[in-house]
mmCIF file of C-alpha atoms in Angstrom:
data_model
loop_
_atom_site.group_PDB
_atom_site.id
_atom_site.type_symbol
_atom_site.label_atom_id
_atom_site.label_comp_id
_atom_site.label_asym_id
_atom_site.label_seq_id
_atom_site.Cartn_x
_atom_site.Cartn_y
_atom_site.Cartn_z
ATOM 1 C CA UNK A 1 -25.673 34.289 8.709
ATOM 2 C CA UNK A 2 -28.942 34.886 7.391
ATOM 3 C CA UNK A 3 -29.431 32.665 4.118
ATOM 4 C CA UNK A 4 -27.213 30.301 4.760
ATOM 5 C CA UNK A 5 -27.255 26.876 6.620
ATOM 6 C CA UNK A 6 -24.859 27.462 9.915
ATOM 7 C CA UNK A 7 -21.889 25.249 10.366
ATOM 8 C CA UNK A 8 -19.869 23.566 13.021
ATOM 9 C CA UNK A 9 -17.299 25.899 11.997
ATOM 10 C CA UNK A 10 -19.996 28.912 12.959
ATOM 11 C CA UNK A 11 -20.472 26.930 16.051
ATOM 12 C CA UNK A 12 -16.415 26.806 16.631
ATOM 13 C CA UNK A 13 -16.060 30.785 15.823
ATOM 14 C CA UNK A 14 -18.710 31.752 18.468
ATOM 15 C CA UNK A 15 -17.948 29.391 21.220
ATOM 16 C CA UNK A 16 -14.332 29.791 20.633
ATOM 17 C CA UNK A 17 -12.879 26.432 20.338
ATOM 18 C CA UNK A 18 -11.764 24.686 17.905
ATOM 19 C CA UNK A 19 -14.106 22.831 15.098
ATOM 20 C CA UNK A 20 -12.752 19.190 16.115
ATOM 21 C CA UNK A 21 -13.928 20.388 19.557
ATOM 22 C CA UNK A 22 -17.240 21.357 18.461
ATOM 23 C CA UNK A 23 -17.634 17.617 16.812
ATOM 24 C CA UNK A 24 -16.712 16.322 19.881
ATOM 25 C CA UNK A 25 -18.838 17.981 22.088
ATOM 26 C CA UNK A 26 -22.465 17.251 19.590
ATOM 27 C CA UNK A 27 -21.600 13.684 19.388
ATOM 28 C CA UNK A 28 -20.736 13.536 23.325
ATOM 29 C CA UNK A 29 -17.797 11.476 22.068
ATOM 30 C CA UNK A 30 -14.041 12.437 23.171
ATOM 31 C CA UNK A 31 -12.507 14.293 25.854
ATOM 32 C CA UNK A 32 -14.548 17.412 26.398
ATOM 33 C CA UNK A 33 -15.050 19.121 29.796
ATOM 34 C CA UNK A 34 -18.565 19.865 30.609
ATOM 35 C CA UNK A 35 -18.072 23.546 30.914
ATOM 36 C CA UNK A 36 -17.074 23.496 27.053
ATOM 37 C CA UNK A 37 -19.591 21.177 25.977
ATOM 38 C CA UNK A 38 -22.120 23.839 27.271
ATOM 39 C CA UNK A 39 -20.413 26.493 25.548
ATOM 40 C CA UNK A 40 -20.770 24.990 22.362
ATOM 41 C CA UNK A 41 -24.313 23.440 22.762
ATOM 42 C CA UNK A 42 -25.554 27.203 23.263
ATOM 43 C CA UNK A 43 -23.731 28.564 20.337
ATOM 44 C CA UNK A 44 -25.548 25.981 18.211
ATOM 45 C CA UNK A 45 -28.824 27.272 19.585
ATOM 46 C CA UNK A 46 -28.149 30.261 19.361
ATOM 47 C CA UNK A 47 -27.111 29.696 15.336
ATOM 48 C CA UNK A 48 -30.542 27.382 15.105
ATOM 49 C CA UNK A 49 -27.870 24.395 14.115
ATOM 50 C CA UNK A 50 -29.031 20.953 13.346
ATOM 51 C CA UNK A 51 -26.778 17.646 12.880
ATOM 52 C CA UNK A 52 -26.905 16.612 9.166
ATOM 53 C CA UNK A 53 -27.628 13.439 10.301
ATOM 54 C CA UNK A 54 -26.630 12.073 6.493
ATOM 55 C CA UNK A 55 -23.328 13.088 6.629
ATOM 56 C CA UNK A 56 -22.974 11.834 10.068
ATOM 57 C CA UNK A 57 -23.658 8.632 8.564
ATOM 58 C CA UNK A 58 -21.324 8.811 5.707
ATOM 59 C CA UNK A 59 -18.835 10.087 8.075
ATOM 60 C CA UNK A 60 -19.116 7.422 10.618
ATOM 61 C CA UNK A 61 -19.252 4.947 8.031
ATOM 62 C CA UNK A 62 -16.616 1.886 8.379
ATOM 63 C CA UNK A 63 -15.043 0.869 5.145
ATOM 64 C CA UNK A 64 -12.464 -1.959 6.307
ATOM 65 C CA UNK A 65 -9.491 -0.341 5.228
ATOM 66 C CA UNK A 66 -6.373 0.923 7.163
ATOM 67 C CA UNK A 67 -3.400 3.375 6.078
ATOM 68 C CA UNK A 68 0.224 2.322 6.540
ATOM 69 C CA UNK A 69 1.781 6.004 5.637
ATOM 70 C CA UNK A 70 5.826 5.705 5.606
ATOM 71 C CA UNK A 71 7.635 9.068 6.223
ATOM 72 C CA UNK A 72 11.058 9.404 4.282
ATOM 73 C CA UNK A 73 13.545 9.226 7.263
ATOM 74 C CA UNK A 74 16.696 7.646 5.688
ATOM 75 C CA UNK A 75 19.074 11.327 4.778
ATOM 76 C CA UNK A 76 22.004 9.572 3.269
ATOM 77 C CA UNK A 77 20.726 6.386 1.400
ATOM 78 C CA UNK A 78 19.528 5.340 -1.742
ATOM 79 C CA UNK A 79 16.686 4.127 -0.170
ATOM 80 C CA UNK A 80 14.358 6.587 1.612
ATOM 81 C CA UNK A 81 12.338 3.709 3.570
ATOM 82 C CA UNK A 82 14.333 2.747 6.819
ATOM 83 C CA UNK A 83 15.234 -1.054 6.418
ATOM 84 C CA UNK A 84 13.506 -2.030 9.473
ATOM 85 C CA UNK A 85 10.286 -1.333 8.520
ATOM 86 C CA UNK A 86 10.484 -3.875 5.743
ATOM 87 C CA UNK A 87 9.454 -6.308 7.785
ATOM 88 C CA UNK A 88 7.306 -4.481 10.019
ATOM 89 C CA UNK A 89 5.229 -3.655 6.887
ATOM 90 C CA UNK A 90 4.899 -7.657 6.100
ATOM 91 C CA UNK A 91 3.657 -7.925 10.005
ATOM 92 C CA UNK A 92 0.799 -5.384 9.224
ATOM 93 C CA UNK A 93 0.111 -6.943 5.868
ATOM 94 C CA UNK A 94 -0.654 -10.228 7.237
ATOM 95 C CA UNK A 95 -2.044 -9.244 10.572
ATOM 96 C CA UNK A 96 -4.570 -6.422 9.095
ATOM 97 C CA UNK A 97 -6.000 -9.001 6.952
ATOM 98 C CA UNK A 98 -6.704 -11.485 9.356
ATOM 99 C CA UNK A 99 -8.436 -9.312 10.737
ATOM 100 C CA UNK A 100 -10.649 -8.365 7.730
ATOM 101 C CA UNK A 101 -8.735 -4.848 6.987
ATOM 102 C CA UNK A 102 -7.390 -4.051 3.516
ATOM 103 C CA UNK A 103 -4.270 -2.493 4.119
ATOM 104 C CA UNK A 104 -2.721 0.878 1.785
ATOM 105 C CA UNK A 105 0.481 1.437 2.226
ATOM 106 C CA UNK A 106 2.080 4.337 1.220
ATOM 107 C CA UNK A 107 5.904 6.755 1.126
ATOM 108 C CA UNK A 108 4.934 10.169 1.692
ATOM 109 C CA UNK A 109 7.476 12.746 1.824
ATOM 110 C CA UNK A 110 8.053 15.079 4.090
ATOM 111 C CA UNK A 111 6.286 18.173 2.059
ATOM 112 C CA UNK A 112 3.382 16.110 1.426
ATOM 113 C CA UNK A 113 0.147 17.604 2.929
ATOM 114 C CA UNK A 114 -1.149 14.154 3.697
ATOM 115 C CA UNK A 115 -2.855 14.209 7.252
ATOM 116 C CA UNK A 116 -5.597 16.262 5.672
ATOM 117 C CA UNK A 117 -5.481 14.515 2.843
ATOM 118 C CA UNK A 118 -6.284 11.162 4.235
ATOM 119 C CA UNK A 119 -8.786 12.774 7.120
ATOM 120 C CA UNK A 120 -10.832 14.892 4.610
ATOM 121 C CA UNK A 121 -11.284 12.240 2.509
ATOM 122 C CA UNK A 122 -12.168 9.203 4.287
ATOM 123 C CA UNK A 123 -9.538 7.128 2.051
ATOM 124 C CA UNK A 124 -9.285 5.027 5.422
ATOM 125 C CA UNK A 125 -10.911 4.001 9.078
ATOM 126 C CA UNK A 126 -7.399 4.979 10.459
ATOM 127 C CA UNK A 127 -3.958 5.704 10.164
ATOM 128 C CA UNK A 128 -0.732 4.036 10.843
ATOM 129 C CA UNK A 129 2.137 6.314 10.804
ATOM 130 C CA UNK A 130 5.880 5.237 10.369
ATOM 131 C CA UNK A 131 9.287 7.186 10.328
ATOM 132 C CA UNK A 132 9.615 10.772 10.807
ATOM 133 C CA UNK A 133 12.747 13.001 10.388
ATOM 134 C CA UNK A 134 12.309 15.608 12.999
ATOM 135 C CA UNK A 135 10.005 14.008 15.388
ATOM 136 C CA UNK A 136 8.566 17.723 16.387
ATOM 137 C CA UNK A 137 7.890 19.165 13.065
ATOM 138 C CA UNK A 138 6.257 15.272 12.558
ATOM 139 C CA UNK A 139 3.644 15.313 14.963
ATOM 140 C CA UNK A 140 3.023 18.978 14.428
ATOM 141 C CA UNK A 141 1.738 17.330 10.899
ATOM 142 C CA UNK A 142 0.246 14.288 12.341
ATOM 143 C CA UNK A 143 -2.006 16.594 15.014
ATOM 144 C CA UNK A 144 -3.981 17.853 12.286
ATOM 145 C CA UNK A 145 -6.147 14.546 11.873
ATOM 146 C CA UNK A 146 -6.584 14.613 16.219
ATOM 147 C CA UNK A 147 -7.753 18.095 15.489
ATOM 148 C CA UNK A 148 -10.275 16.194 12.929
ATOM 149 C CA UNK A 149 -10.746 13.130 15.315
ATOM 150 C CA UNK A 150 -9.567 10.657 13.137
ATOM 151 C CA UNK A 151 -7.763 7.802 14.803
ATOM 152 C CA UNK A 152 -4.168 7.053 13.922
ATOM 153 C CA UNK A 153 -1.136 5.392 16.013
ATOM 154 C CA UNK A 154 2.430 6.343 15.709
ATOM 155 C CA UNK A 155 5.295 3.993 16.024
ATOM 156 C CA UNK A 156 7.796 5.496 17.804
ATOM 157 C CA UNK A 157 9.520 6.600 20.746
ATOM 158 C CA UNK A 158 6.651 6.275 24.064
ATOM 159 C CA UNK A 159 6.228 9.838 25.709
ATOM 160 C CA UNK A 160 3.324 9.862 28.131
ATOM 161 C CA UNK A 161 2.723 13.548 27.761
ATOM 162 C CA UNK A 162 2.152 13.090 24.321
ATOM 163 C CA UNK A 163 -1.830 14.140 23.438
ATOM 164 C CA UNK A 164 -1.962 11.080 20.483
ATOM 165 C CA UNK A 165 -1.062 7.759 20.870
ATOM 166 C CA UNK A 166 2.611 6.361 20.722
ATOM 167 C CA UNK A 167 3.801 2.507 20.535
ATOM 168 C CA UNK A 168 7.185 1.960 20.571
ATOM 169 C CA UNK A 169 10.187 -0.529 22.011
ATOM 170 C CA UNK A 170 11.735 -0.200 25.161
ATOM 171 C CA UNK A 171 14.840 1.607 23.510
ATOM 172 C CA UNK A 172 16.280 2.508 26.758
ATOM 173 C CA UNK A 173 16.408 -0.837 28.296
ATOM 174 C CA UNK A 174 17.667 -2.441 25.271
ATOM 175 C CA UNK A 175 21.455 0.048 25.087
ATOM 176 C CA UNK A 176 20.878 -0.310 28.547
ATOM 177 C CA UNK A 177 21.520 -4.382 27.942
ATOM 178 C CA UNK A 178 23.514 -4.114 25.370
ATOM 179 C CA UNK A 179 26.246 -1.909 26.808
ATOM 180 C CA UNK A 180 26.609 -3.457 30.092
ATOM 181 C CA UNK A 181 27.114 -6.591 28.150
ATOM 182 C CA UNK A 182 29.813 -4.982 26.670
ATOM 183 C CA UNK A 183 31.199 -4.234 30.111
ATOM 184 C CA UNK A 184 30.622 -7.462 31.090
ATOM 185 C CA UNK A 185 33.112 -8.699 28.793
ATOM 186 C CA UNK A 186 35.784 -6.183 29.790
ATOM 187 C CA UNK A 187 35.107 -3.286 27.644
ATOM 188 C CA UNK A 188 35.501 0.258 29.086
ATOM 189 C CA UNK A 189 36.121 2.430 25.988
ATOM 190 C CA UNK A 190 32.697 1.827 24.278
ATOM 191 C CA UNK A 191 31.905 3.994 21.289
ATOM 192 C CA UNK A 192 28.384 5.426 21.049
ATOM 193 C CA UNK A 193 26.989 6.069 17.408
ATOM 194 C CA UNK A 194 23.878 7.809 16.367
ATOM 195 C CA UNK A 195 22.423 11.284 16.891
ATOM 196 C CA UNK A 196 20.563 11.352 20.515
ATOM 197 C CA UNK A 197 18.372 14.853 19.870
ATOM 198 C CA UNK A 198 15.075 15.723 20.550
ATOM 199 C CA UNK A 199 14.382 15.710 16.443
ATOM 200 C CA UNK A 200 15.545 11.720 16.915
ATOM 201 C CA UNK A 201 13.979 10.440 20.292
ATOM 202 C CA UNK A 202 14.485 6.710 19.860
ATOM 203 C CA UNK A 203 17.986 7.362 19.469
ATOM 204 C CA UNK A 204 18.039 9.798 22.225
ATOM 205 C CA UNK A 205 16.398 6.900 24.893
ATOM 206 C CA UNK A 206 19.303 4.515 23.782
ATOM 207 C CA UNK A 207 21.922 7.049 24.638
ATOM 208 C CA UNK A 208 19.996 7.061 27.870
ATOM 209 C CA UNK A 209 20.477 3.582 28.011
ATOM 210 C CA UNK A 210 24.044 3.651 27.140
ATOM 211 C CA UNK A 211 24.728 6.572 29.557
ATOM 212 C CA UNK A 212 23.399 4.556 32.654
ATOM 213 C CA UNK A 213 25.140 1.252 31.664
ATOM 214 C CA UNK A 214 28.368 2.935 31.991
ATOM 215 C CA UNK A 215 27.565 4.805 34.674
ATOM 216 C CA UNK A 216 26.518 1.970 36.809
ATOM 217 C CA UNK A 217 29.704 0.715 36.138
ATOM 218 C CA UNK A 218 31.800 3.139 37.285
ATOM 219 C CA UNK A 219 32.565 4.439 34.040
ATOM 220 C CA UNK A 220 32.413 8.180 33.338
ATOM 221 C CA UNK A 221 30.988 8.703 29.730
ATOM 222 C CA UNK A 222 33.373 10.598 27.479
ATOM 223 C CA UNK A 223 32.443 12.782 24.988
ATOM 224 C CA UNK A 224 35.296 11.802 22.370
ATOM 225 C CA UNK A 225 33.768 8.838 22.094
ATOM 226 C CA UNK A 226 30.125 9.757 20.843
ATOM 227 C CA UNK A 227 30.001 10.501 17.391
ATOM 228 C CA UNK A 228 26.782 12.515 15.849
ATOM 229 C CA UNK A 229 25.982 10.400 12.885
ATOM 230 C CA UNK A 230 22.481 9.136 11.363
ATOM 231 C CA UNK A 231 21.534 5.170 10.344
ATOM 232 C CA UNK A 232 23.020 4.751 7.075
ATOM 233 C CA UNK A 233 26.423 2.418 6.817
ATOM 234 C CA UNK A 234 28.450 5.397 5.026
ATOM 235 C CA UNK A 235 27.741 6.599 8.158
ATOM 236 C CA UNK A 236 29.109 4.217 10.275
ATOM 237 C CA UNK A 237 32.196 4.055 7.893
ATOM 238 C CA UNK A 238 32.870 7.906 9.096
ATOM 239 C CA UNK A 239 32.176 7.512 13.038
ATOM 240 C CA UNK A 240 35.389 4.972 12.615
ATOM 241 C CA UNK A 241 37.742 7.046 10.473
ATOM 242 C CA UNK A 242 37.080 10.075 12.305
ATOM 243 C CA UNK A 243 37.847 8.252 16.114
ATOM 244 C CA UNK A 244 40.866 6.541 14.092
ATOM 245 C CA UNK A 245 41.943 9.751 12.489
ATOM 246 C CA UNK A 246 41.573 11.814 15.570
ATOM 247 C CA UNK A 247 43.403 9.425 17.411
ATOM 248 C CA UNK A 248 40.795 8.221 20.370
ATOM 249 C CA UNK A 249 41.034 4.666 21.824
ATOM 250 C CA UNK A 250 38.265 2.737 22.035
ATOM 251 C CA UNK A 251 37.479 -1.180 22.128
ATOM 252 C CA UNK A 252 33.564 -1.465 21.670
ATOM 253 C CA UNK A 253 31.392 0.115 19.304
ATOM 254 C CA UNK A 254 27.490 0.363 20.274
ATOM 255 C CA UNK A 255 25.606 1.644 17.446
ATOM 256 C CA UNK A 256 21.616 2.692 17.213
ATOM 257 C CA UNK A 257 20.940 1.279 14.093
ATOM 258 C CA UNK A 258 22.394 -2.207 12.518
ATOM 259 C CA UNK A 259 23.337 0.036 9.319
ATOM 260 C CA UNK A 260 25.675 1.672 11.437
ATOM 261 C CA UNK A 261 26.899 -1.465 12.786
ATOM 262 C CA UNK A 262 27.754 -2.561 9.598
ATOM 263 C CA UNK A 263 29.162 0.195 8.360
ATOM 264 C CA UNK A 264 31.944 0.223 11.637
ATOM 265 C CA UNK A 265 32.832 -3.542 11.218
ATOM 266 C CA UNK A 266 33.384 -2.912 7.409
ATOM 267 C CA UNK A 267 35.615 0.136 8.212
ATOM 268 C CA UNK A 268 37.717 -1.972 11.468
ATOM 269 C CA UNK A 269 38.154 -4.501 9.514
ATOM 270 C CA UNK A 270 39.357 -2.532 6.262
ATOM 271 C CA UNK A 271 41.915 -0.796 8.798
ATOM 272 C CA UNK A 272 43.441 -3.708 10.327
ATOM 273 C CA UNK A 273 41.304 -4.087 13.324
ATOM 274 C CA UNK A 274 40.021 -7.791 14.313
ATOM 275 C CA UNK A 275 36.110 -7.919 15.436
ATOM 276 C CA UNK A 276 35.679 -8.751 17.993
ATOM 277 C CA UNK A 277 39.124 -9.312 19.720
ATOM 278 C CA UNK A 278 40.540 -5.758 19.387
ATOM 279 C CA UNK A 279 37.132 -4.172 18.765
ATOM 280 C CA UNK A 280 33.023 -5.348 19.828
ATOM 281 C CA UNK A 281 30.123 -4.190 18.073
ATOM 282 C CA UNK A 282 26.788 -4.104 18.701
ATOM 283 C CA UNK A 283 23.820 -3.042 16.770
ATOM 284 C CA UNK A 284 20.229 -2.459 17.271
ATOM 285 C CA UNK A 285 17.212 -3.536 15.298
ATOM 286 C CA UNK A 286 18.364 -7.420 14.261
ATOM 287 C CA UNK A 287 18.251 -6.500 10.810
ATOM 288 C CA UNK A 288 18.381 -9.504 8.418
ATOM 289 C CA UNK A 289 21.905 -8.050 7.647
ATOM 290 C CA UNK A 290 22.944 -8.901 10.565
ATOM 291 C CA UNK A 291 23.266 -12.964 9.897
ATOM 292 C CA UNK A 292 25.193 -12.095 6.292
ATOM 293 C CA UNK A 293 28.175 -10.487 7.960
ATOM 294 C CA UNK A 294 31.438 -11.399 9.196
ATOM 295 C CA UNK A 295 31.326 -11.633 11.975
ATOM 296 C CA UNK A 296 27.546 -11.750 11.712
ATOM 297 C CA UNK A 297 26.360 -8.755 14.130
ATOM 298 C CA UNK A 298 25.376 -9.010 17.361
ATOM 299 C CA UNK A 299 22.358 -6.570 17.978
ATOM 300 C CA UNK A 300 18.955 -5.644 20.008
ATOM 301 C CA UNK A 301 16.135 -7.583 18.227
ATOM 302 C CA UNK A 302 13.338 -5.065 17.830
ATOM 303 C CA UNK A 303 9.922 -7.860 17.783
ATOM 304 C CA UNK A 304 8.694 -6.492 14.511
ATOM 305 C CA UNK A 305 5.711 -9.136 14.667
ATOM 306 C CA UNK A 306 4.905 -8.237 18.530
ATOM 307 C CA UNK A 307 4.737 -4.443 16.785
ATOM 308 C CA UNK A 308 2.800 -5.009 14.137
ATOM 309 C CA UNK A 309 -0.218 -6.706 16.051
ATOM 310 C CA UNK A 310 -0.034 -4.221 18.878
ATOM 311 C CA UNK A 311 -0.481 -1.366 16.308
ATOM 312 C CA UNK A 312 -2.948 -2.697 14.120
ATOM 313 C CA UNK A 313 -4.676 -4.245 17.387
ATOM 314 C CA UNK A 314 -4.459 -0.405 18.801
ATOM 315 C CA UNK A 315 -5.501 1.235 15.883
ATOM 316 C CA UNK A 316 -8.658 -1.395 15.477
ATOM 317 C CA UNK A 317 -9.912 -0.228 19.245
ATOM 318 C CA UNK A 318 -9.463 3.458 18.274
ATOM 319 C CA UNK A 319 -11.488 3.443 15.224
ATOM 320 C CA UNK A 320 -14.113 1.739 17.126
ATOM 321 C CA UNK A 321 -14.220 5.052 19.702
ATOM 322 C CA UNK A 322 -12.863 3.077 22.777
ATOM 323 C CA UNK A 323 -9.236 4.639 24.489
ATOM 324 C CA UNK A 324 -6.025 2.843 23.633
ATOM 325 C CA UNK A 325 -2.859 2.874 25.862
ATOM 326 C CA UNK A 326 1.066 3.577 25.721
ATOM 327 C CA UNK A 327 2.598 0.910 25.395
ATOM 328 C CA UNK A 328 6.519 -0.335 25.110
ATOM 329 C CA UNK A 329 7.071 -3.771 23.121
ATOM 330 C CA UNK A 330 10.041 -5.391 24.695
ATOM 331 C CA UNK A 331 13.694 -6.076 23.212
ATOM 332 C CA UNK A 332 15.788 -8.840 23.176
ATOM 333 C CA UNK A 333 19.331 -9.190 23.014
ATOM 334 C CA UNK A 334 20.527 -11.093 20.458
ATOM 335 C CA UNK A 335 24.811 -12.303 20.674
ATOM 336 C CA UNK A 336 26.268 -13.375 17.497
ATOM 337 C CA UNK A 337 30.021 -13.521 16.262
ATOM 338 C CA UNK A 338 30.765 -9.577 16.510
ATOM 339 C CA UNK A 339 30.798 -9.403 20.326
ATOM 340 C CA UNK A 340 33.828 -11.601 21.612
ATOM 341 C CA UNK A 341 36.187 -10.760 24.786
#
């Protein structure tokens, strides 16, 4: 290297770690064990390396501005932004700025390069990340700004193996609620729509929830009545016709998304079936859909306000180096017109 100014990636080559881990270890910030942090420190002597203390500075420098970044989730909709973000975007507006952030929000799809986008160039103190359509493949992407130590926080489903930091609802507890309230008022043949995989883990923990609600009860889950589907209300249209079509009894409906919801009450009711006295549905989310149907949708209210502040309030720690929590927000169950014995 003779003639040229040695790098942390030099560093990172010799030691053999990564170059996040060579950043981390010089600055004697992040999670480095002591026997690496050696390793690297006499690679740099070795290469005669010096901080650029200057671009340490501009590095470190705070500019007051956050990223809202909005992965395209929604496969069969006009609109590629899931509706319940809507509002959790307003919640981060308004809570970001009181607390002297300017906010850019932005739809990035799913071919977009834009975790080293944003990380290389400093566009914002941290990220907020929302939606994802295979939640593997999504944080695959999103680990490229912890390999650059830049904060972020990802709303989503809580997993405390996860190396990055998750905030989410307590999706299993709120099926779990809103199916055995469905027992409670007599059901037993209670359809379960959505797509519980491990690309889709929010709607994997409600089927968790669902699955121990009935099973508490005494009721063995069947498989004819869980239809695969994703959030949209076309959606929800099919899960009907094909249980109607293929002939299956049922006389509740618990959906993962509102969208769905609506979609099965519009599709009952277009076949004959009264909501909620032959049929209940539930939702979850408490769209603001919910109120304009009929029968206006009973649901699990997601607290999109609660979210907001614990994301923005997570993300605010993390740029300031200190360690952030897990943490689940609560749901609430919310009984309107469309669940009825």
């Amino acid at each position: 290297m003779t003639g040229k100014r040695p790098t942390s990636f030099d560093i990172a080559a010799l030691a053999g770690v990564s170059q996040a881990t060579v950043s981390r270890a010089l600055s004697q910030g992040g999670v480095v064990s002591e026997a690496v942090r050696q390793r690297v420190v006499d690679a740099a002597a070795q290469l005669n390396y010096t901080v650029d203390v200057n671009a340490r500075k501009l590095r470190s420098k705070k500019i007051n501005t956050i990223a809202v970044l909005i992965s395209e989730d929604m496969e069969k909709s006009d609109s590629p932004i899931n509706p319940f973000f809507m509002p959790l975007i307003g919640s981060i507006l308004k809570y970001a700025g009181s607390k002297g952030y300017d906010v850019l929000v932005s739809l990035q799809k799913q071919s977009d390069n834009w975790g080293s986008d944003y990380g290389h160039a400093r566009r914002a103190d941290g990220i907020i990340f929302l939606g994802y359509n295979d939640y593997d493949t999504y944080t695959k992407k999103v680990a490229v700004l912890g390999e650059m130590g830049e904060p972020w926080v990802l709303w989503g489903p809580v997993i405390p193996e996860h190396p990055n930091l998750v905030i989410g609802s307590d999706n299993e507890g709120g099926a779990y609620s809103a199916v055995k309230h469905l027992i409670g008022l007599g059901r037993r043949r209670i359809a379960f729509l959505g797509e519980p995989s491990a690309s889709h883990l929010e709607y994997k923990e409600r089927f968790e929830g669902y699955v121990r609600a009935l099973t508490e009860a005494g009721i063995t889950p069947d498989p004819e009545l869980m239809i695969d589907c994703f959030i949209s209300r076309e959606d929800g249209v099919a899960a009907i016709e094909r249980l109607m079509s293929e002939g299956v009894a049922f006389d509740a409906v618990f959906a993962v998304a509102d969208l769905l919801a609506v979609g099965a009450i519009q599709q009952l009711l277009r076949a004959g079936r009264s909501v909620p006295k032959d049929v209940s549905v539930m939702g979850f989310d408490d769209l603001w859909v919910c109120t304009c149907t009929s029968p206006m949708l009973s649901t699990v209210r997601q607290d999109t306000t609660e979210a907001a502040h614990v994301l923005v309030d997570a993300l605010d720690v993390l740029i300031s180096g200190h360690p952030v929590e897990l943490k689940r927000i609560p749901t609430q169950l919310i009984i309107r017109e469309s669940c009825g014995g």
